[in-house]
XYZ file of C-alpha atoms in Angstrom:
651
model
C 0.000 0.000 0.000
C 1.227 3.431 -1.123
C 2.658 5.472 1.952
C 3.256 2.077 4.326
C 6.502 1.367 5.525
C 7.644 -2.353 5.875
C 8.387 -3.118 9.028
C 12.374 -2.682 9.584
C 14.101 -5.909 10.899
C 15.141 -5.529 14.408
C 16.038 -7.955 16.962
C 13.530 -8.375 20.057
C 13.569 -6.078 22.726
C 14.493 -3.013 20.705
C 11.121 -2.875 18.941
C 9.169 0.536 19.261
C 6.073 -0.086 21.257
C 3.337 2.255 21.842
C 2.940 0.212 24.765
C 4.612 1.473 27.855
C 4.371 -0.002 31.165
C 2.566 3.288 32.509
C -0.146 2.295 30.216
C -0.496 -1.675 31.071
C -1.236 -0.076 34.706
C -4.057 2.110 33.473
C -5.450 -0.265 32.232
C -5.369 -2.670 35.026
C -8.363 -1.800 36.714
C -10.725 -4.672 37.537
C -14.425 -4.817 37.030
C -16.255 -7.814 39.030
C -19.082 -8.141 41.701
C -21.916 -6.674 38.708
C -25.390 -6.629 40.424
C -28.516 -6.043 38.770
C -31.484 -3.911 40.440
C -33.928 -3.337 38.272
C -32.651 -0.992 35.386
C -29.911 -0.210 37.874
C -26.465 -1.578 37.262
C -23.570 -2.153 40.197
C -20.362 -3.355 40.174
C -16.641 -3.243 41.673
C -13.937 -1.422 40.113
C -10.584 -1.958 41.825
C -8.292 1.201 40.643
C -4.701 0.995 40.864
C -4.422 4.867 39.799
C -6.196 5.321 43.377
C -3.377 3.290 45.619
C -5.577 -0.081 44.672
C -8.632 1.223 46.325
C -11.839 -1.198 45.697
C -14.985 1.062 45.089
C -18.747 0.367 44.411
C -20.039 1.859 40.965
C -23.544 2.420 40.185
C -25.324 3.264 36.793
C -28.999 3.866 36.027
C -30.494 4.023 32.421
C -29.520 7.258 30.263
C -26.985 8.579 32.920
C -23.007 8.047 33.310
C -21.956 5.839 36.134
C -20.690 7.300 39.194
C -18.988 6.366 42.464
C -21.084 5.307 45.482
C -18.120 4.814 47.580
C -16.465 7.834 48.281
C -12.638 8.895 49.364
C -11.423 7.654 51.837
C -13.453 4.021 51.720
C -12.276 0.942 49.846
C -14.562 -1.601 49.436
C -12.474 -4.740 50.067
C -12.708 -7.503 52.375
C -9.536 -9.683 53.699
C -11.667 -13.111 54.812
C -9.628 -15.984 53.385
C -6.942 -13.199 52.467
C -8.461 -13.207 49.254
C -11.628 -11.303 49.858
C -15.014 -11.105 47.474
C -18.168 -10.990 47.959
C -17.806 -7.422 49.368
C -20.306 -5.746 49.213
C -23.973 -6.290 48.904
C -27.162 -4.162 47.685
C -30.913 -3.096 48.822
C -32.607 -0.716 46.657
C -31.205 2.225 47.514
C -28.615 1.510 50.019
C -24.781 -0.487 49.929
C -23.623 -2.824 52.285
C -20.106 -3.272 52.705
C -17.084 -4.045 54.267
C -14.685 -1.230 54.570
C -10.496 -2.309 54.122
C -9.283 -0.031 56.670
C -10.734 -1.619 59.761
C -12.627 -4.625 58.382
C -15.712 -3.127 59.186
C -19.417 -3.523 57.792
C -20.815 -0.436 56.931
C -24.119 0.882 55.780
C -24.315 3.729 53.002
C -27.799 4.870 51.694
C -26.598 6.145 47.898
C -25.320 9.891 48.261
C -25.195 9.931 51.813
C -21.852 8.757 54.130
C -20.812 5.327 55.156
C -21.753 4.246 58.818
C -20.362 1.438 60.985
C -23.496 -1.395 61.740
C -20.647 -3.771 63.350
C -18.548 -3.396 66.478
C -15.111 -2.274 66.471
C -13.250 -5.045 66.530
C -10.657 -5.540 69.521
C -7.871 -6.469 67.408
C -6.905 -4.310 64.197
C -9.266 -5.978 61.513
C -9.734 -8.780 63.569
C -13.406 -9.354 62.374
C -14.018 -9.552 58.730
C -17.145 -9.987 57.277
C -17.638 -11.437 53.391
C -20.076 -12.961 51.023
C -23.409 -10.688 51.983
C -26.585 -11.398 50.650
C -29.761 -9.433 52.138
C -32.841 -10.972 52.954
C -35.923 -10.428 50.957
C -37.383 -8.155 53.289
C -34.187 -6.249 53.099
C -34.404 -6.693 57.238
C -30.864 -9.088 57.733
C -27.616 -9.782 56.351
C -26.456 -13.037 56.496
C -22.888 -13.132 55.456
C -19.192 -15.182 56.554
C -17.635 -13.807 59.631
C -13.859 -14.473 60.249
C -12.746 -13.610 63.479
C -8.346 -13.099 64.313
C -7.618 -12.741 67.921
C -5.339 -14.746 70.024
C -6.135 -18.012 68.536
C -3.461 -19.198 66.113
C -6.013 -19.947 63.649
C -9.208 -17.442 62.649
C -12.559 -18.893 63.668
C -14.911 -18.789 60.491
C -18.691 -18.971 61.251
C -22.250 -18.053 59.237
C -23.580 -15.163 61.230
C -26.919 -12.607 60.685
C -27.605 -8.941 61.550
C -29.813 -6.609 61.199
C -29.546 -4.378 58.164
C -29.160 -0.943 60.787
C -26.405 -2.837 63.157
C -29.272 -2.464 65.977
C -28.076 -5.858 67.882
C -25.770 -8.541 67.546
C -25.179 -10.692 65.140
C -26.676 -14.103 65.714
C -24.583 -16.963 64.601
C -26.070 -19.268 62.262
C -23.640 -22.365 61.982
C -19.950 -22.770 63.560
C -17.711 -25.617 63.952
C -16.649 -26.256 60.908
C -13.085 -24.780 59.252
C -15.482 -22.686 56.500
C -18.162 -21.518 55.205
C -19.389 -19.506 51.856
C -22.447 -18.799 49.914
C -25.031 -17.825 52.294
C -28.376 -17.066 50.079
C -31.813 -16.760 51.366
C -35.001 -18.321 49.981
C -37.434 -15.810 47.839
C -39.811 -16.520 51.338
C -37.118 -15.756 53.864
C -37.609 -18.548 55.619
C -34.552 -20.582 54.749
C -30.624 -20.065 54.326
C -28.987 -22.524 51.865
C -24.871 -22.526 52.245
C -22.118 -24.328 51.977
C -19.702 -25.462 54.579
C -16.197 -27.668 54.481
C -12.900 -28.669 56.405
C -9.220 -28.649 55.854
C -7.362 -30.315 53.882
C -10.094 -30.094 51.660
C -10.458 -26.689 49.297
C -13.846 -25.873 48.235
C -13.016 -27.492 44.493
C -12.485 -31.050 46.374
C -15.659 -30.894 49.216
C -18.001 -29.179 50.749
C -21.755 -29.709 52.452
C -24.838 -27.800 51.001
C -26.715 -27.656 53.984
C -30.251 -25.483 54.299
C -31.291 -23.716 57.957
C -34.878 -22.569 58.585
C -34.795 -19.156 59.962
C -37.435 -17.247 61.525
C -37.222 -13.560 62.776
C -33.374 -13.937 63.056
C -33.840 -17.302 64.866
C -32.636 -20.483 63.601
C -34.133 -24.026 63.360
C -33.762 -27.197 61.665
C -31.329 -27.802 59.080
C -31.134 -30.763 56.520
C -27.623 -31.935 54.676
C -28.553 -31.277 50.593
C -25.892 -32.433 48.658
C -22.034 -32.567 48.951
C -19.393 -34.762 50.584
C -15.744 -35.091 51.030
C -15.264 -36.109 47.567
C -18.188 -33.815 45.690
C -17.836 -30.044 45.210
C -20.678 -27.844 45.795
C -21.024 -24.264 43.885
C -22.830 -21.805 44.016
C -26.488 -22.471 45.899
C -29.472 -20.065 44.280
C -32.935 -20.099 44.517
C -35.272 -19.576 41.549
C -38.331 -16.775 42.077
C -40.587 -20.062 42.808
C -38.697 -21.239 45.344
C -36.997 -24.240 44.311
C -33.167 -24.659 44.849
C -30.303 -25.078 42.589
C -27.115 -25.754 42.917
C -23.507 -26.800 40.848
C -22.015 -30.030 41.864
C -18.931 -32.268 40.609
C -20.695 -35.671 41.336
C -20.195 -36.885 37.413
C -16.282 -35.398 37.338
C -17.648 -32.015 35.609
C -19.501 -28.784 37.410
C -23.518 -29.477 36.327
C -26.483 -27.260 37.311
C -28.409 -29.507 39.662
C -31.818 -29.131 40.993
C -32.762 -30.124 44.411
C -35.363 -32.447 44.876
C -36.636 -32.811 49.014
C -37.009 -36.556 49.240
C -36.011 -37.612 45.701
C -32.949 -37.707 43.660
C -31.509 -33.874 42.317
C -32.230 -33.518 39.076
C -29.068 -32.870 36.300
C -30.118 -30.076 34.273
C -26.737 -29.653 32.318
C -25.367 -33.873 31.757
C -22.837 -32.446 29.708
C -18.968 -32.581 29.902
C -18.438 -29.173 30.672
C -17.979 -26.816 33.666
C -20.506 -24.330 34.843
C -18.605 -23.954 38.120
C -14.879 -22.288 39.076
C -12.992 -22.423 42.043
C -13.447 -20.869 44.519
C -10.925 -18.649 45.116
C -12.706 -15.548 46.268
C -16.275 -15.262 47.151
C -18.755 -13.224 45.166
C -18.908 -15.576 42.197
C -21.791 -16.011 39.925
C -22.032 -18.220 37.252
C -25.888 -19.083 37.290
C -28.912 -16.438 37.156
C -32.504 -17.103 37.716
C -34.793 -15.468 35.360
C -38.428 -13.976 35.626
C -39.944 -16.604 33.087
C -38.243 -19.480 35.102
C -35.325 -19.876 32.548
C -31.998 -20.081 33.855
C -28.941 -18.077 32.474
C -25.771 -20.083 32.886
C -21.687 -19.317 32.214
C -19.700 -22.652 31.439
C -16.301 -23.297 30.237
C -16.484 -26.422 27.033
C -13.352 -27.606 26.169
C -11.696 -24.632 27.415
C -13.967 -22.365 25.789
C -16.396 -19.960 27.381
C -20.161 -19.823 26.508
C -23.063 -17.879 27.834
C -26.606 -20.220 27.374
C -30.012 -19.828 28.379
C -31.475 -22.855 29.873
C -35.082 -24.244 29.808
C -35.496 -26.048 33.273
C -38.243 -27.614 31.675
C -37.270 -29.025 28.459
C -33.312 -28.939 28.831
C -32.979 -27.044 25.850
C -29.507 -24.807 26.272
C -29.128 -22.215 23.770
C -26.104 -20.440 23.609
C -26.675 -16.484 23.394
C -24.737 -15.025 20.270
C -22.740 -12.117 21.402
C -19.570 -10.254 20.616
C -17.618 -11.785 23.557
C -15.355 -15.113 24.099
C -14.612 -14.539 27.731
C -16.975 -14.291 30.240
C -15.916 -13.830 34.153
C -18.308 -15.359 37.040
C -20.071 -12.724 37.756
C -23.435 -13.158 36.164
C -26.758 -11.530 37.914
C -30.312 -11.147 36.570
C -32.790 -8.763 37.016
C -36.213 -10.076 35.083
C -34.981 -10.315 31.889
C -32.047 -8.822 31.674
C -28.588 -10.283 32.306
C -25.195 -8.621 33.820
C -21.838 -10.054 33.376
C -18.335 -8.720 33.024
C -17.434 -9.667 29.269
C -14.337 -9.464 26.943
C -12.266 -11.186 23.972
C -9.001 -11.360 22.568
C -9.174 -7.667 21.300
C -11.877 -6.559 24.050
C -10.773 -5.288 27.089
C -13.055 -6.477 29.955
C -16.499 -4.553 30.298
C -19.601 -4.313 32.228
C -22.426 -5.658 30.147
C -26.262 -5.195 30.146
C -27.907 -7.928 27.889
C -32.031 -7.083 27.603
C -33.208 -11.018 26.777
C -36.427 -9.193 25.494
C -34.977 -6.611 22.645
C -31.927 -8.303 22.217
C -29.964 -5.168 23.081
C -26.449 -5.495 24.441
C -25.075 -2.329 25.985
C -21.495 -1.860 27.200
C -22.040 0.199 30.732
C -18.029 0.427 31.411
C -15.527 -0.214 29.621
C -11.808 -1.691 32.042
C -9.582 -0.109 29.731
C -10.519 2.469 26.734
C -8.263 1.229 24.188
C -6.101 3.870 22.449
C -3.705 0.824 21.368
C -3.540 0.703 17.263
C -5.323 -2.868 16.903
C -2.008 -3.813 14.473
C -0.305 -3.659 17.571
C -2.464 -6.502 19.340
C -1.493 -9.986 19.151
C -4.144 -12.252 18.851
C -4.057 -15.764 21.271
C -4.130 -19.026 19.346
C -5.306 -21.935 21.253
C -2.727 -24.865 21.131
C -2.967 -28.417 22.742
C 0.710 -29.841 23.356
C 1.585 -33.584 24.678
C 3.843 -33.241 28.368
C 5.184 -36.175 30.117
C 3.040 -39.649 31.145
C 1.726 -38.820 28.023
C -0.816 -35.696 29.448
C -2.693 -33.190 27.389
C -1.679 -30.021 28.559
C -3.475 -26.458 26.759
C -2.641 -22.855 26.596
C -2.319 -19.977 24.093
C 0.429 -19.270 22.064
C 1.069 -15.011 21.351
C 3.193 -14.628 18.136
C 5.427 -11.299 18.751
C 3.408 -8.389 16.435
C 4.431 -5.268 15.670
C 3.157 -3.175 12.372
C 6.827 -1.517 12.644
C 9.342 -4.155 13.327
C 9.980 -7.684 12.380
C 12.565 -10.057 13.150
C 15.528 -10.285 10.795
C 15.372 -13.021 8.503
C 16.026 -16.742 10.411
C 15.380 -15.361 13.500
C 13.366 -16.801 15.960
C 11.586 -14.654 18.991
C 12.408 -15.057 22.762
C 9.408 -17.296 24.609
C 7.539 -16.248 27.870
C 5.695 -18.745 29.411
C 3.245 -17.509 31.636
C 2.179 -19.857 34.456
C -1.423 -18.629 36.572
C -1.699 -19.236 39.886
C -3.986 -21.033 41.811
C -2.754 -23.391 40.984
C -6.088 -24.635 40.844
C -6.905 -21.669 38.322
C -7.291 -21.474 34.678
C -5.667 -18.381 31.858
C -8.350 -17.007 29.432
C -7.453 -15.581 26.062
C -9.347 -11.875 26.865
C -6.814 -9.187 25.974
C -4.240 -8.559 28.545
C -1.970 -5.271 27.977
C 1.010 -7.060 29.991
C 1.018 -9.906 27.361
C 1.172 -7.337 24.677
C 3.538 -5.194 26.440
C 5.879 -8.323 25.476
C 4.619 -8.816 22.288
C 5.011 -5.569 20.745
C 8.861 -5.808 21.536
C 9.215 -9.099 19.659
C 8.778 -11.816 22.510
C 6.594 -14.476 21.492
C 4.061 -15.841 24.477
C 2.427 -18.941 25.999
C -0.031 -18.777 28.415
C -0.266 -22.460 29.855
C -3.482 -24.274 31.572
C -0.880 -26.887 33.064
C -2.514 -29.871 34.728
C -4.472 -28.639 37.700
C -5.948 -26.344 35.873
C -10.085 -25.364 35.721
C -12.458 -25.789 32.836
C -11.335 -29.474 31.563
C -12.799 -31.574 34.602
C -12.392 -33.174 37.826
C -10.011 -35.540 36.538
C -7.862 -32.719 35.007
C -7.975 -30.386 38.347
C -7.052 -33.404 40.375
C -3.976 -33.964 38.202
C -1.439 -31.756 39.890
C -2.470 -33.791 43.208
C 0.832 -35.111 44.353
C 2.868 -34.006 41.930
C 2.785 -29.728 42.558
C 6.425 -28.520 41.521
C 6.246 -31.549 39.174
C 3.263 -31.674 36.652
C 2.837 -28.100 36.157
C 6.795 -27.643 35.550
C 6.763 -30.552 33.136
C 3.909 -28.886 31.514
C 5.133 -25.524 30.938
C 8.418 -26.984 29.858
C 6.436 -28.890 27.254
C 4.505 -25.767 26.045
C 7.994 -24.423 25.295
C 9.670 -27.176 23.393
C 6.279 -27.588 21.471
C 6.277 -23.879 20.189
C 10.171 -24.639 19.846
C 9.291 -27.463 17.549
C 6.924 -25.411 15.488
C 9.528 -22.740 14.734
C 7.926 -19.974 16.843
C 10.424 -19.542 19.619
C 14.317 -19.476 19.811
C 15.410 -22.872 21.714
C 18.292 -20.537 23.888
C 16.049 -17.976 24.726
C 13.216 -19.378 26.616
C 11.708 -17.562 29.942
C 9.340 -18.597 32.426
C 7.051 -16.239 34.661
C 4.173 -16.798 37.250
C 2.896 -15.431 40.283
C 2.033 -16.912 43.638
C 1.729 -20.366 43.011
C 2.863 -19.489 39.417
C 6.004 -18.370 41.115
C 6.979 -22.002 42.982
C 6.545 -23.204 39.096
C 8.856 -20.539 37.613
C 11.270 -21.222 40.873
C 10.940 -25.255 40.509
C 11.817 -25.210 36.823
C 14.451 -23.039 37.340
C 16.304 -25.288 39.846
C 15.177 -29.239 38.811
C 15.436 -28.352 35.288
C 16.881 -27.195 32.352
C 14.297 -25.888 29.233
C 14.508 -22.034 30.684
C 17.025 -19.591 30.493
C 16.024 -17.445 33.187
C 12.269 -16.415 34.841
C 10.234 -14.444 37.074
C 8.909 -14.863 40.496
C 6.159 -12.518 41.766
C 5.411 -13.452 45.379
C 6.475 -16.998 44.555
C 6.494 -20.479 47.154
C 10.339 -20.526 47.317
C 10.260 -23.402 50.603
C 7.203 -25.426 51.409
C 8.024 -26.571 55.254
C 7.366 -23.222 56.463
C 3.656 -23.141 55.210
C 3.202 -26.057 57.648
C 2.320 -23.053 60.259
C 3.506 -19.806 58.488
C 0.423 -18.590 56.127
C -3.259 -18.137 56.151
C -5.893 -20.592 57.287
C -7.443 -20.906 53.917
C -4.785 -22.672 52.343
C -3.047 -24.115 55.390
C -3.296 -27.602 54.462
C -3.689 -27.032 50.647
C 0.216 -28.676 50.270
C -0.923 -31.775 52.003
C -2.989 -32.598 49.220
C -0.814 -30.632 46.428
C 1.959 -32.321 47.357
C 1.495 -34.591 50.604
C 0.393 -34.718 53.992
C 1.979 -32.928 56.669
C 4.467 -33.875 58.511
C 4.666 -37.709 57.130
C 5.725 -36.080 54.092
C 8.112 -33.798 55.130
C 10.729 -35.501 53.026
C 9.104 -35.365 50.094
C 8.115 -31.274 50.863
C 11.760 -30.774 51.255
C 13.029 -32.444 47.996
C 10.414 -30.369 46.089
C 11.400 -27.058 47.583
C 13.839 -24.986 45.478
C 15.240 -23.371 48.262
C 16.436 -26.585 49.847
C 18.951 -27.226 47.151
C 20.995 -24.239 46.213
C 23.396 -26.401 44.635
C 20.927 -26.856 41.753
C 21.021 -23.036 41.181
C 22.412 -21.656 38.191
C 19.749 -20.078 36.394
C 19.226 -16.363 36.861
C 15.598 -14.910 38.573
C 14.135 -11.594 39.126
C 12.352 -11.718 42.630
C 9.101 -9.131 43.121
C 7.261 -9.236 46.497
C 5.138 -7.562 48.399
C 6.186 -6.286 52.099
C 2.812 -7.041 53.622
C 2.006 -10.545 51.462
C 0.055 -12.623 54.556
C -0.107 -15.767 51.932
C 3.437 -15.575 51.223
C 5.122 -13.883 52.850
C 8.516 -11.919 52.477
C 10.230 -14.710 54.103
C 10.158 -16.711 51.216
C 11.629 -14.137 48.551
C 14.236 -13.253 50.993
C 15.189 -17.313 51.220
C 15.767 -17.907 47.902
C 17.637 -14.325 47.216
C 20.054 -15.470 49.864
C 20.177 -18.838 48.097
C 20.969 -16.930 44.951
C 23.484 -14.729 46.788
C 25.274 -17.924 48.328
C 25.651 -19.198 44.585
C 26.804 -15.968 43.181
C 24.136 -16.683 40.485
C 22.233 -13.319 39.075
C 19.059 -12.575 40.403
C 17.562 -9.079 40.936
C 14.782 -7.887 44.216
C 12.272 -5.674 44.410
C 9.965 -5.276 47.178
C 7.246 -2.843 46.648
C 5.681 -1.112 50.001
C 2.471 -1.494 51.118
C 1.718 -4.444 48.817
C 0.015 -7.894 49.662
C -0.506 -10.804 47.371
C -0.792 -9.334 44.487
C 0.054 -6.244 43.450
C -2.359 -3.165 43.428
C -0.869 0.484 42.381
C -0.051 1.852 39.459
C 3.463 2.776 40.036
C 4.363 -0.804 41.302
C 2.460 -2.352 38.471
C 4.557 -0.602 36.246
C 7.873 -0.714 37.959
C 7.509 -4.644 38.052
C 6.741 -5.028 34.569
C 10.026 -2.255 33.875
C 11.873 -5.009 35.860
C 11.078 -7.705 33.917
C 11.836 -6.337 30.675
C 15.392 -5.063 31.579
C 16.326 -8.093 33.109
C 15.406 -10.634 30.030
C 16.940 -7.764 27.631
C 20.087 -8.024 29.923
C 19.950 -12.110 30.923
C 18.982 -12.988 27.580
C 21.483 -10.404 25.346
C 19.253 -9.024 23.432
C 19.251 -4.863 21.945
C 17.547 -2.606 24.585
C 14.765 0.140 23.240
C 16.733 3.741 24.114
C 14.852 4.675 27.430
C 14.913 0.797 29.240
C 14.794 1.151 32.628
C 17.739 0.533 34.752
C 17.777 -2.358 37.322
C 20.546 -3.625 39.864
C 20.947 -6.740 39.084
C 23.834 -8.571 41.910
C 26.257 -10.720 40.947
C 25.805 -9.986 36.865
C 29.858 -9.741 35.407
C-alpha cells in the first residue's frame, strides 16, 4: 500500500512499542461483583491509579456511572486473604465491608458510610464477606472471620440486622469454612455451603439449608455434597426451588434439588458451569423472571453464555460479541449482567435485555487507544507433556506493524504460568502480554494440569505431583512452540505469580528448558507453610503435594530453596512487604540462596503491597523489571529509554 513502511528488521527487545508499562497499569483496573437492580447496574472497580482502592459503581439508564463509595473508603474484604463478595445491595442503600478496619458499613446512595458492626478488639480482627440481604431487606447473612489470640481465625455463618441495631446471631460454627449464604425468595430458609481442611472448596463441601425465623434459627437438613463432591454456588429460583452446581459426574452441572427424591441434572454435559473458589462473590448461574436459567460454562476450554429451559433442557447459547466471560453473572427479570471481553476486548460491564436483544457496554476496564495492528491475537494450542498428558494454553506470536525479526530469526518465549494453581488463563486481551509482544517476545499462556475448565479428573492432576506436573507442563509448552519454529530454543523464559512463582522457581532449579524467569510473590520453601500462612490454604500442600508432617521428606526435595546447589539459572524476585499468603520470608530465602551461589538474580519489594500487586506505580515498575532483566539475561538490543535495574552478581 502506497505510503506504508515495511516493518524494519530488528532484533527483540528493541522494537518501538506504543505500549509502555505506565499504560499496562491504566489499564489494570478490575471490574467484578456486577449486580442487577432493576434498570440499575452495580459493580466493583478496583483502581490501581487510586493506591488499589476497591470502590462500588452504580449506573442507572440514560446517565453516566458514578462512584457510590467515596474517598477515603475501599470496598475490600480480607476473609480468606483473598476477599469477594464485598459488598452487597438493597434498593437504595450499599452494604459493605470497609479495608481499613474490616468493618461492615451501611451507606444509603449519596449519603456517608456508617459502621453497623462493632469495632473489633484487634486491628481488623473481624471480617465480614459474602453478603446477601434478605428479601425483606431486614438481615444480612454473610461469613464472619474472626483473628484474635487463637493461632487460627474462627470462620462462622452469622446474621444482623440491616441498621447494626443488635448482635449478630450466629447461624452455623464448627466447621473450618463456610461460603455462599443465600436466602429463599420466602425468607424462611438459608442454603450454604460449609467444608474442612485439607479439603479446598473445588475437592468438598456440604450444602446444607437452615430454617430461619425472625433472626432465629431451626432445623437444618444436609442437601448435597461430601468429602469427595464439590458444591457451587447455591441459588434459589423466584418459585422457590433450589439449585445448585455439583462435581458428582467429574464435571460442574447445574443440579436441581429435589426434598425426598434424587436432584435432578439439568446440564449432563462434559463441561464446567462452576470455578474455584478462590474468592467469594462468584456467579455463574442467574434465575430469570420466566423461570429460565442463564448459565456461564467453560467447554473444552472455551467460554459460553446459554439460556437454559429447566423444563425441556434445551440450552441455547446467546450469540454475542464476547469469548470470555468472568463469574459474575446476575439477573434482574430479563435482563442479564456479566463482566465480558475477547481477545481484542478489554473487559467490560455488560447489560444484555433477553427481550430486545440489546447489548449495551455500561463500562468499559480499559478504553483502548492501542492501534489494533499492535495486538497480538491468542491461538489456542494443545501440546503432549510427560506420562503422556494433554496439557493447553495460548500461544502469542510477537506483532508489531513496525518491526519484524531479521530473517532466520526466531523470537524469545515467555511462558506464563497462573496461579492457583487450581486456576485457569483465558485468552481476553491482557496489555502485559502485549507489552511483550510488541517488543518481539513471542508468548504462551499455559493451563498446566491442575488447571479449571477441563474436569475433575484434570484439576485433580497436579495432586501429588505440585512442583512436578505443572513444571513438566510448561516446559512442554515451550519445546512444542520450539518445535513449530515460533520460539528461539536458547532464549526461553518462564514467569508466574504466587503459586505461578513455585513453578517458575521449581523449573528453574530441577530443570533445564529455561534460560532465566520471574517470580512474583512466589512459594520458594514449602516446610514453612506447615504453620507460616493463612488458614485458607493451610493444608492445601498436604494434598498438592502430601500430607503434613509424614511427608516432610518429600516437601523438602520439592522445595527450590532446599537445594541451592541446583542453582544456576538467573531470577528476578518481586514481592510484596505485607504478602500474609506468602510472605517476604520466602523471597528473601531464595535471594540469599541466589546470593550464596553468586548466580544473578535481581529484588524488588514494593511497600504497602500484599498478594498481588495493586498500584499503578508498582504495576509498572515490576513489569520495567522484567523487561530489563530478560533484555540483559537474555542479550538481546535494549529500546533507548529501558529502565535501569541492579541486578547482583551480573559480570
Amino acid at each position: 500500500m502506497a505510503g506504508v513502511s515495511p516493518p524494519r528488521p530488528l532484533p527483540a527487545g528493541a522494537w518501538p512499542s506504543p505500549i509502555s508499562a505506565e499504560r499496562v497499569a491504566r489499564s489494570e483496573v478490575s471490574l467484578r461483583e456486577s449486580f442487577a437492580d432493576g434498570e440499575t447496574t452495580f459493580w466493583l472497580e478496583g483502581r490501581p491509579s487510586e493506591g488499589g482502592r476497591y470502590v462500588v459503581v452504580r449506573a442507572e439508564p440514560g446517565s453516566e456511572p458514578h462512584d457510590v463509595t467515596p474517598p477515603g473508603f475501599s470496598a475490600r474484604t480480607r476473609v480468606h486473604e483473598y476477599g469477594g463478595g464485598s459488598y452487597a445491595i438493597a434498593g437504595s442503600t450499599v452494604f459493605f465491608s470497609n479495608d481499613d478496619d474490616q468493618r461492615l458499613y451501611r451507606q444509603d446512595v449519596g449519603g456517608m458510610p456508617e459502621p453497623i458492626t462493632a469495632e473489633p478488639p484487634v486491628a481488623k480482627g473481624l471480617r465480614y464477606a459474602d453478603m446477601d440481604l434478605s428479601p425483606d431487606e431486614r438481615w444480612i447473612a454473610c461469613v464472619r472471620e474472626r483473628h484474635g489470640e487463637q493461632r487460627l481465625a474462627v470462620n462462622e455463618l452469622i446474621v444482623l440486622p440491616v441498621e447494626g441495631s443488635s448482635e449478630p446471631v450466629p447461624i452455623a460454627s464448627g466447621r473450618d469454612f463456610y461460603a455462599f449464604p443465600r436466602w429463599s425468595p420466602d425468607g424462611r430458609s438459608l442454603a450454604f455451603i460449609e467444608w474442612d481442611m485439607p479439603r479446598m472448596p473445588w475437592d468438598g463441601t456440604d450444602l446444607r439449608v437452615v430454617e430461619i425465623g425472625d433472626g432465629s434459627v431451626g432445623g437444618s437438613r444436609h442437601v448435597a455434597g461430601g468429602e469427595a463432591e464439590s458444591i457451587f454456588q447455591p441459588s434459589w429460583s423466584l418459585d422457590g426451588r433450589l439449585h445448585f452446581v455439583s462435581d458428582r459426574t467429574q464435571w460442574w452441572n447445574l443440579y436441581r434439588d429435589e426434598p425426598g427424591s434424587k436432584a435432578v441434572n439439568l446440564t449432563p454435559i462434559q463441561a464446567e458451569f462452576g470455578v474455584p473458589m478462590w474468592q467469594f462473590g462468584y456467579s455463574t448461574v442467574a434465575h430469570l423472571s420466566d423461570g429460565r436459567i442463564a448459565c456461564l460454562y467453560r467447554l473444552e476450554g472455551e467460554h459460553h453464555l446459554a439460556l437454559l429451559d429447566p423444563g425441556s433442557g434445551e440450552m441455547l447459547d446467546l450469540d454475542l460479541p464476547f469469548t470470555c466471560f468472568r463469574p459474575t453473572l446476575a439477573a434482574s427479570g430479563s435482563r442479564l449482567v456479566v463482566v465480558a471481553g475477547g481477545p481484542r476486548t478489554p473487559a467490560q460491564v455488560v447489560s444484555i435485555d433477553l427481550l430486545s436483544r440489546d447489548v449495551e457496554v455500561i463500562r468499559e476496564g480499559d478504553e483502548l487507544d492501542v492501534d489494533p495492528a499492535f495486538l497480538s491475537e491468542a491461538r489456542p494450542i494443545a501440546f503432549g507433556s510427560a506420562g503422556g498428558r494433554i496439557a493447553y494454553g495460548y500461544h502469542y506470536p510477537p506483532t508489531n506493524p513496525e518491526a519484524r525479526l531479521p530473517d532466520g530469526g526466531r523470537p524469545p518465549l515467555i511462558v506464563l504460568v497462573h496461579g492457583g494453581p487450581t486456576s485457569e488463563t483465558t485468552p481476553e486481551l491482557d496489555l502485559q502480554v502485549q507489552f511483550f509482544t510488541s517488543r518481539g517476545f513471542a508468548v504462551a499462556d499455559v493451563n498446566y494440569g491442575g488447571s479449571t475448565g477441563y474436569g475433575r479428573a484434570f484439576r485433580e492432576s497436579l495432586y501429588g505431583e505440585w512442583g512436578v506436573v505443572d513444571v513438566e507442563d510448561a516446559a512442554a509448552a515451550a519445546r512444542f512452540l520450539v518445535e513449530q519454529g515460533e520460539a528461539d530454543p536458547e532464549r526461553l523464559v518462564i514467569s508466574g505469580g504466587s503459586a505461578g512463582g513455585w513453578t517458575t522457581l521449581c523449573a528453574l532449579t530441577f530443570g533445564d528448558t529455561f534460560a532465566t524467569g520471574t517470580s512474583y510473590y512466589g512459594v520458594s520453601d514449602l516446610e514453612p507453610f506447615a504453620t507460616d500462612t493463612h488458614k485458607f490454604e493451610l493444608k492445601y500442600n498436604d494434598v498438592l503435594v502430601g500430607p503434613w508432617p509424614e511427608a516432610v521428606e518429600l516437601w523438602r526435595a520439592r522445595s527450590p530453596v532446599r537445594h541451592a546447589e541446583l542453582m544456576t539459572r538467573p531470577v528476578l524476585i518481586l514481592q510484596g512487604d505485607e504478602d500474609p499468603v506468602v510472605p517476604p520470608s520466602q523471597a528473601e530465602a531464595i535471594v540469599d540462596a541466589l546470593d550464596a551461589r553468586d548466580v544473578p538474580y535481581a529484588y524488588l519489594v514494593f511497600e504497602g503491597e500484599q498478594h498481588g500487586f495493586r498500584k499503578a506505580e508498582h504495576i509498572a515498575r515490576a513489569l520495567e523489571a522484567e523487561l530489563t532483566f530478560y533484555v540483559r539475561i537474555l542479550g538481546l538490543e535494549a529500546e533507548p529509554d529501558l529502565q535501569p535495574l541492579e541486578i547482583r552478581n551480573l559480570d
